[in-house]
mmCIF file of C-alpha atoms in Angstrom:
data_model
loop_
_atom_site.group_PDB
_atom_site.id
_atom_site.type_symbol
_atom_site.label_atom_id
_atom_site.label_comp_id
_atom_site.label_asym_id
_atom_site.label_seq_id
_atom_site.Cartn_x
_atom_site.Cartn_y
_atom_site.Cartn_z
ATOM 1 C CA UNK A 1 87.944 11.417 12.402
ATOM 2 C CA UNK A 2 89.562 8.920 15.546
ATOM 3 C CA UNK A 3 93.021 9.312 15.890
ATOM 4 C CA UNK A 4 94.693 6.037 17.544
ATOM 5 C CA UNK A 5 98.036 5.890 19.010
ATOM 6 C CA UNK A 6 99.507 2.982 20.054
ATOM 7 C CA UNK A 7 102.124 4.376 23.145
ATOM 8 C CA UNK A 8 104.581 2.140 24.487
ATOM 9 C CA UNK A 9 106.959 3.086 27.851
ATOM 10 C CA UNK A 10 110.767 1.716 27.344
ATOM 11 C CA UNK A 11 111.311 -0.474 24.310
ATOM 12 C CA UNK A 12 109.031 -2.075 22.362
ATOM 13 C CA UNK A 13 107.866 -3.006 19.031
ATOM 14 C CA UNK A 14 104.654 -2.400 16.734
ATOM 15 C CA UNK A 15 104.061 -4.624 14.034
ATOM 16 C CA UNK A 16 101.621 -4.119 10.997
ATOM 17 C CA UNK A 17 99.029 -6.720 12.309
ATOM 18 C CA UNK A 18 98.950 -4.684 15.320
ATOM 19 C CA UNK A 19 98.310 -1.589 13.587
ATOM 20 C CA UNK A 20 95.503 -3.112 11.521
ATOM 21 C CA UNK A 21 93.648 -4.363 14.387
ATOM 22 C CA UNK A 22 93.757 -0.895 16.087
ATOM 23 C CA UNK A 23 92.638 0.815 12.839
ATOM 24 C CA UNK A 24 90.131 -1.685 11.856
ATOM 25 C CA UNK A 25 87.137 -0.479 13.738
ATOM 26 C CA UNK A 26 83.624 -1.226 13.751
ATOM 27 C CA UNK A 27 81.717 1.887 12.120
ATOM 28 C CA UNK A 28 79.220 3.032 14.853
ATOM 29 C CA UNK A 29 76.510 6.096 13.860
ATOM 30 C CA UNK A 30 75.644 7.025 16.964
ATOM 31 C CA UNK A 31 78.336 6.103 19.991
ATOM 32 C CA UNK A 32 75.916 4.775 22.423
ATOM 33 C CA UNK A 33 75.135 2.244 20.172
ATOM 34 C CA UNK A 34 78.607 0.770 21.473
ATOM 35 C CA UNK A 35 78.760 -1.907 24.024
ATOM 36 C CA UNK A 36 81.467 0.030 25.676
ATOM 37 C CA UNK A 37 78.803 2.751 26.737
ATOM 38 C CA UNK A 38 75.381 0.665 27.693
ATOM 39 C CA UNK A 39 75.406 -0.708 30.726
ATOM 40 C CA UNK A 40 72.578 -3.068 32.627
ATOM 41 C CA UNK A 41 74.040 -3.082 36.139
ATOM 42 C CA UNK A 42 71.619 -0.829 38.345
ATOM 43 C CA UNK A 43 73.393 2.103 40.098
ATOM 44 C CA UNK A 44 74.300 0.720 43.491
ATOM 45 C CA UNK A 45 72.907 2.290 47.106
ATOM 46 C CA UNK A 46 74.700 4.949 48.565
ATOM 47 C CA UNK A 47 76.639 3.254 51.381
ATOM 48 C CA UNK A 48 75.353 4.664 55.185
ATOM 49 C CA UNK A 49 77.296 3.999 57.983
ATOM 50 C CA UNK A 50 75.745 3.388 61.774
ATOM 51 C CA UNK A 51 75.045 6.795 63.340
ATOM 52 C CA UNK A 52 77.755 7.040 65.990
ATOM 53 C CA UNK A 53 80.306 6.367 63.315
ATOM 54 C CA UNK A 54 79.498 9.232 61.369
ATOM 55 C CA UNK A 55 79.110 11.545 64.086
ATOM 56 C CA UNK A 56 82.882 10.409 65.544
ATOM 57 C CA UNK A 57 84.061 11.025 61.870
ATOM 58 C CA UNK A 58 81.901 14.526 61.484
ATOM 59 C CA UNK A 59 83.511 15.562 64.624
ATOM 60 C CA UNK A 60 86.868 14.990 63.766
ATOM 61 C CA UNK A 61 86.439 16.149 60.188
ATOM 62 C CA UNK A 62 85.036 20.066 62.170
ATOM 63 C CA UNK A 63 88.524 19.732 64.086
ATOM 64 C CA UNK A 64 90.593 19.727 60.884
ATOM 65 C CA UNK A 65 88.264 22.114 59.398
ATOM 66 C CA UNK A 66 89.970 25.241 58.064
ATOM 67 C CA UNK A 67 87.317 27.878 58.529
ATOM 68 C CA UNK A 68 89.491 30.885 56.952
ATOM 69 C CA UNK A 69 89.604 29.402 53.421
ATOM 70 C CA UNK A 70 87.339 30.484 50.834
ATOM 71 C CA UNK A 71 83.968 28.482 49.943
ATOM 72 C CA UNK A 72 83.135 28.471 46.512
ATOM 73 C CA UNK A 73 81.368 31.151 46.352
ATOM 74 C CA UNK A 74 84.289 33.281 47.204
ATOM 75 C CA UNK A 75 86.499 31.633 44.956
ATOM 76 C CA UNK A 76 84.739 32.201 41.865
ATOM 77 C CA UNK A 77 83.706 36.628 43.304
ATOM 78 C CA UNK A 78 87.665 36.490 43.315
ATOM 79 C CA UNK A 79 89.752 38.455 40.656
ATOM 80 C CA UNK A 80 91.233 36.054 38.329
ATOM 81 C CA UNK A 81 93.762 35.578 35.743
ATOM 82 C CA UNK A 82 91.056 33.558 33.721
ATOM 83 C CA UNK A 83 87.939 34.792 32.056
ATOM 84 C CA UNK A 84 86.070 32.430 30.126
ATOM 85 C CA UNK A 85 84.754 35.120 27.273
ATOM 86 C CA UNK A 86 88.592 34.832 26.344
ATOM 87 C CA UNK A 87 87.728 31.110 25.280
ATOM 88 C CA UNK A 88 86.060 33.291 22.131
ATOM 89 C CA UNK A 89 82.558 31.203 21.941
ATOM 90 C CA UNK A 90 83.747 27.962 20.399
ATOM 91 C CA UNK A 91 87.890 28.490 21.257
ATOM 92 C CA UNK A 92 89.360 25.683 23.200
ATOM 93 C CA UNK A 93 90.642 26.152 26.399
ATOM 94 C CA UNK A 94 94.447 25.191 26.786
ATOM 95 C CA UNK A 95 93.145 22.077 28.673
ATOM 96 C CA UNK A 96 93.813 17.949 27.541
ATOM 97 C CA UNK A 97 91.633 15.761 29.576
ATOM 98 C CA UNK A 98 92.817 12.159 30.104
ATOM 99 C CA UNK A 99 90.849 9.498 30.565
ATOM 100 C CA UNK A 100 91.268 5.769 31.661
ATOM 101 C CA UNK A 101 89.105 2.983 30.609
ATOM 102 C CA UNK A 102 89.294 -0.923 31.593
ATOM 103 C CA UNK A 103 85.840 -2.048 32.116
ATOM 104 C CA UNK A 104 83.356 0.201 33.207
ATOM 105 C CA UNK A 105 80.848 1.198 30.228
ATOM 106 C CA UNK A 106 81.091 5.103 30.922
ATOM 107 C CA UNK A 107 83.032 6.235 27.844
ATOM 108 C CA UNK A 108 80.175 7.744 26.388
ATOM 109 C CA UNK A 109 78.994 9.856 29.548
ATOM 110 C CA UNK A 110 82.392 10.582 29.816
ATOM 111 C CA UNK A 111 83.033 11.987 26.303
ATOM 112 C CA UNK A 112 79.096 13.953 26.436
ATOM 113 C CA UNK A 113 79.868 15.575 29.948
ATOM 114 C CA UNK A 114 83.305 16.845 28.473
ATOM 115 C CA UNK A 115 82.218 18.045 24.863
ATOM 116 C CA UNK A 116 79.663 19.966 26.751
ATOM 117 C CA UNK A 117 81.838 21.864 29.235
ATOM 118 C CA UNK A 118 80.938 25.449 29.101
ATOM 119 C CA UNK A 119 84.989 26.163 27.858
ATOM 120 C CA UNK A 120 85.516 23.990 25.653
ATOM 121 C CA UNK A 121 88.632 21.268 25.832
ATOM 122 C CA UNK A 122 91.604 21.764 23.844
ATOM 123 C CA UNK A 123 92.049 18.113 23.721
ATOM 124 C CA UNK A 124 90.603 14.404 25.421
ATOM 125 C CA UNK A 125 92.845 11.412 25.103
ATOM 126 C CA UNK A 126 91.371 8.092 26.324
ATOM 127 C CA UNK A 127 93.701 5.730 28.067
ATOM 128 C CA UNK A 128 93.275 1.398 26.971
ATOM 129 C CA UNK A 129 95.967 -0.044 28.381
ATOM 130 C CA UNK A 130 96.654 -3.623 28.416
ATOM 131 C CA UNK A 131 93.561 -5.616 26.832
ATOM 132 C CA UNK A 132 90.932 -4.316 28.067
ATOM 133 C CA UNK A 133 87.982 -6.407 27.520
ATOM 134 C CA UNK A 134 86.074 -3.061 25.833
ATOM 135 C CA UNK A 135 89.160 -1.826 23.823
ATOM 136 C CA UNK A 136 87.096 -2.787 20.542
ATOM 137 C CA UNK A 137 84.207 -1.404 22.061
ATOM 138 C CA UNK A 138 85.419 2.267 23.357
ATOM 139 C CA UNK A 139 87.367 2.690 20.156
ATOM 140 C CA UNK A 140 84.334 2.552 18.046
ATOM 141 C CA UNK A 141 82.165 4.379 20.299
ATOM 142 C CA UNK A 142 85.007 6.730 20.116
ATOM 143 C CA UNK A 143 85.538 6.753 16.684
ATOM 144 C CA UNK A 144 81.829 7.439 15.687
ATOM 145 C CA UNK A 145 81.840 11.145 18.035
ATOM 146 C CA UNK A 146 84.047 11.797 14.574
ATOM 147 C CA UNK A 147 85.853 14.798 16.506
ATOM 148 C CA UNK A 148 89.398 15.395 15.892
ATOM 149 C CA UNK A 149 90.035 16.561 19.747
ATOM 150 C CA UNK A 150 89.879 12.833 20.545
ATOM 151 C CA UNK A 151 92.562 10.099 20.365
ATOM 152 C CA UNK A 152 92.723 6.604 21.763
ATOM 153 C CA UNK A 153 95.998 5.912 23.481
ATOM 154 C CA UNK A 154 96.521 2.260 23.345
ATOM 155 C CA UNK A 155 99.347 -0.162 25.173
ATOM 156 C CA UNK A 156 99.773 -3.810 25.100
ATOM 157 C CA UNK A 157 100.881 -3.534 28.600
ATOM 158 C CA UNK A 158 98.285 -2.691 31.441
ATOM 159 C CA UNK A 159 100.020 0.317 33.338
ATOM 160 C CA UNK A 160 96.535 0.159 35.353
ATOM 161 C CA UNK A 161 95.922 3.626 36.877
ATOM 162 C CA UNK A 162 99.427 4.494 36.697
ATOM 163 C CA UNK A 163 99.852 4.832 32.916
ATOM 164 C CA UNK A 164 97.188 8.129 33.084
ATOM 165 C CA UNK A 165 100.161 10.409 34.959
ATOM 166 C CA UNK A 166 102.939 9.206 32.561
ATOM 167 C CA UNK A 167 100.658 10.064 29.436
ATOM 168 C CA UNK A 168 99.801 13.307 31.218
ATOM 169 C CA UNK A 169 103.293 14.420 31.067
ATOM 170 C CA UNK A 170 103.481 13.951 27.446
ATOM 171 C CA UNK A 171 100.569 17.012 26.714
ATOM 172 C CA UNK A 172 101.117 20.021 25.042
ATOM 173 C CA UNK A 173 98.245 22.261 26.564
ATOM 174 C CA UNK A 174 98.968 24.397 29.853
ATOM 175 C CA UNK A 175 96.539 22.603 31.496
ATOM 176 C CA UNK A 176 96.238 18.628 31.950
ATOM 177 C CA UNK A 177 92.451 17.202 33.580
ATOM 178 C CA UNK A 178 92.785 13.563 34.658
ATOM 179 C CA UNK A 179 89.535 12.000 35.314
ATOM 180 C CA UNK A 180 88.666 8.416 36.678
ATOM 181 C CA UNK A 181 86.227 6.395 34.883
ATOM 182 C CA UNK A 182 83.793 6.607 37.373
ATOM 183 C CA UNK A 183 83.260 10.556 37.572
ATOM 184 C CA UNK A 184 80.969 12.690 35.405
ATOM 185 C CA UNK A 185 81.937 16.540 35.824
ATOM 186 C CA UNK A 186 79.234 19.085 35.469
ATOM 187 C CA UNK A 187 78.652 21.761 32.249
ATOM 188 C CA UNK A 188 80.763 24.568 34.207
ATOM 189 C CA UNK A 189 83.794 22.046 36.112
ATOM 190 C CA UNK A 190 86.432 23.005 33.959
ATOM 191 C CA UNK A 191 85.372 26.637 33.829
ATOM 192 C CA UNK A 192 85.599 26.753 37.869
ATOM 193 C CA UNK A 193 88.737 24.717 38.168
ATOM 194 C CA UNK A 194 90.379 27.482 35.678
ATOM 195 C CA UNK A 195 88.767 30.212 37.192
ATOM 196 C CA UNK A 196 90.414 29.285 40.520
ATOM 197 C CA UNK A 197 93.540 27.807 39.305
ATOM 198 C CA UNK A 198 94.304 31.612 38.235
ATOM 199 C CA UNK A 199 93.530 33.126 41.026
ATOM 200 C CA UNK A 200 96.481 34.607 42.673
ATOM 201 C CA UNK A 201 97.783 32.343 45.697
ATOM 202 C CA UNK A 202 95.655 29.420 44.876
ATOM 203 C CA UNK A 203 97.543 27.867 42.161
ATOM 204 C CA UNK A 204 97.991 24.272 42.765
ATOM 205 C CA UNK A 205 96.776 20.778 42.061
ATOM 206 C CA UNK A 206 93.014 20.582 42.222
ATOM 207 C CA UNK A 207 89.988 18.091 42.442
ATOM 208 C CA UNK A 208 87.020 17.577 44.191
ATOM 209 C CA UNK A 209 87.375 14.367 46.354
ATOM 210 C CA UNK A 210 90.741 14.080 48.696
ATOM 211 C CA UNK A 211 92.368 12.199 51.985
ATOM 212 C CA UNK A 212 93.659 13.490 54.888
ATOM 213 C CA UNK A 213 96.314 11.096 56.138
ATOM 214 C CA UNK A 214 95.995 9.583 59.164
ATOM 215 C CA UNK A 215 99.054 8.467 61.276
ATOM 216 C CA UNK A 216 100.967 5.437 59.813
ATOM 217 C CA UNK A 217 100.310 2.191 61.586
ATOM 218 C CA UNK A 218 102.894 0.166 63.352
ATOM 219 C CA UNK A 219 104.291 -1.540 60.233
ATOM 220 C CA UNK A 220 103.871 2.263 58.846
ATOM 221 C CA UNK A 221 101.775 1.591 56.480
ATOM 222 C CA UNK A 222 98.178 3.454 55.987
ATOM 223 C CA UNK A 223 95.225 1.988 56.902
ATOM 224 C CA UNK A 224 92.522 2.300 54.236
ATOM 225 C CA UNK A 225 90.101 5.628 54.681
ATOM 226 C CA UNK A 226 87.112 3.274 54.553
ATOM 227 C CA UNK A 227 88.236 1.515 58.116
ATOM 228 C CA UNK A 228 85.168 1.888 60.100
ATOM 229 C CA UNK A 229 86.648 0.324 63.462
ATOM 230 C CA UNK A 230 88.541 3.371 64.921
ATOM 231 C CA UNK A 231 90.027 6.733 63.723
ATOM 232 C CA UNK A 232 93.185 4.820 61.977
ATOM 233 C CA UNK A 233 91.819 5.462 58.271
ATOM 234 C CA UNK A 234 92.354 9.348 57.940
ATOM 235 C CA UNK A 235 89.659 11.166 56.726
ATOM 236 C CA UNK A 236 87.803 11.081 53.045
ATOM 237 C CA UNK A 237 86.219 14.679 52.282
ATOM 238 C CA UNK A 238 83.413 14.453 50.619
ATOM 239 C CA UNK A 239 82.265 11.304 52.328
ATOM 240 C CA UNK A 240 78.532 10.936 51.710
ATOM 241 C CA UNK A 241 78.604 7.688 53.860
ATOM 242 C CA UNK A 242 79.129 9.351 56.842
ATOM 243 C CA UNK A 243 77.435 12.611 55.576
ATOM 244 C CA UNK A 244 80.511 14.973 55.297
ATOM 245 C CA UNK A 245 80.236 17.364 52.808
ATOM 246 C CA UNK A 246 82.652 20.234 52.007
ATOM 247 C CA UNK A 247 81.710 23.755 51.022
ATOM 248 C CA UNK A 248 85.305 25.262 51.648
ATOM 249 C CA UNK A 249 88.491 24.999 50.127
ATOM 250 C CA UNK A 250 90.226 21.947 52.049
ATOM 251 C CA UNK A 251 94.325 21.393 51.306
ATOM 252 C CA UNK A 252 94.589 17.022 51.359
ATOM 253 C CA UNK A 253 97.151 15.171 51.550
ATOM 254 C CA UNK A 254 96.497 13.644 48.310
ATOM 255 C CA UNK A 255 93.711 13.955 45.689
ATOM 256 C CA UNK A 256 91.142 11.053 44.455
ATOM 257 C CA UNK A 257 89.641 10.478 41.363
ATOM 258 C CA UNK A 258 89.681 13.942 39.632
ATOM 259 C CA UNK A 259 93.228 15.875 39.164
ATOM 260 C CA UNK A 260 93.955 19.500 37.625
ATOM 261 C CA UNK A 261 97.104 20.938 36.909
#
């Protein structure tokens, strides 16, 4: 059954109409079916940069390169507090997921990739803030999963990506997954991000994509990782543009598109 909230930040007021348009959903059998999850645009080509650029950026990605931490490998031979038999076969993990949708049609992929996670979620609350054009369409894709672990977290106003981290503070799990709409996490991602979470002297906020800030311009503001001109943009790790890839544990300066907590 699809639980809907309708969430509001400060004052605000819900009338009955409201409430009948969120509850009045279009009775899907099968979620793909939705428009909210089939999608026509072809995937787009991995963007290259010009050889020199990537070697400049590969060279100064080796220089912040912290060779004494752990690869992944290590991480998960490392005693834990977590042990995913604990989960019980079927148990949930102590984990909500939050997701935020506008107008990308992954909601589906989204929803599979999590409902197949080796530990299961406690929880997955989907984000529609502010009209999206596919509100209609995500809530009845949603809707037609018929699992009780998902709820549709509605606003009238669009708190764009902001919204996610205020709803996150509102969970009641130990754990809280925010995920961008754009990102499909693998059978055993939650399982690994649990595994090291626990691991003694590596609790912290984790993810899989991050920036390394680079010095603030003149008018101290950042310039955007993707500059290509010159070393102002910081560094993006993994960056498959200019072939970095990361097989160590890297401490950023912030996180990008996945969060753990």
């Amino acid at each position: 059954m699809l639980r809907t909230a309708i969430v509001c930040f400060g004052s605000c007021a819900i009338t009955m109409a409201s409430l009948l348009h969120v509850l009045q959903l279009v009775q899907l059998r099968d979620p793909h079916e939705s428009t909210a999850c089939i999608s026509t645009e072809p995937t787009p080509a991995q963007e290259r940069m010009a050889l020199p650029q990537r070697l400049a950026r590969q060279r100064r990605y080796r220089q912040v390169l912290q060779s004494q931490m752990p690869t992944l490998a290590d991480l998960l031979s490392a005693e834990s507090a977590f042990h995913s038999q604990k989960s019980g076969g079927n148990r949930p993990s102590s984990v909500t997921a939050v997701l935020n949708h506008w107008n990308r049609k992954t909601i589906c992929r989204q929803i599979d990739a999590l409902r197949s996670q080796s530990v299961p979620l406690a929880y997955i609350w989907v984000c529609v803030f502010g009209g999206s054009p596919l509100a209609s369409s995500i809530e009845a894709a949603v809707g037609a999963y018929n699992d009780s672990r998902i709820t549709v977290l509605q606003t009238e106003h669009n708190f764009k990506y902001y919204g996610r981290f205020q709803i996150s503070l509102s969970v009641t799990t130990k754990y809280v997954l925010v995920i961008d709409d754009d990102m499909i996490p693998g059978k055993d991602y939650l399982s690994i991000l649990l595994h090291t979470i626990n691991v003694p002297g590596r609790r912290g906020l984790l993810g899989s994509i991050g920036w390394l800030l680079p010095r603030p311009q003149s008018n101290m503001r950042f310039a955007s990782y993707r500059a290509t001109a010159n070393a102002t943009g910081g560094l993006y790790v993994p960056d498959l543009a200019y072939d970095i890839t990361n097989e160590r544990l890297l401490e950023t300066d912030y996180l990008c598109s996945m969060w753990c907590a």
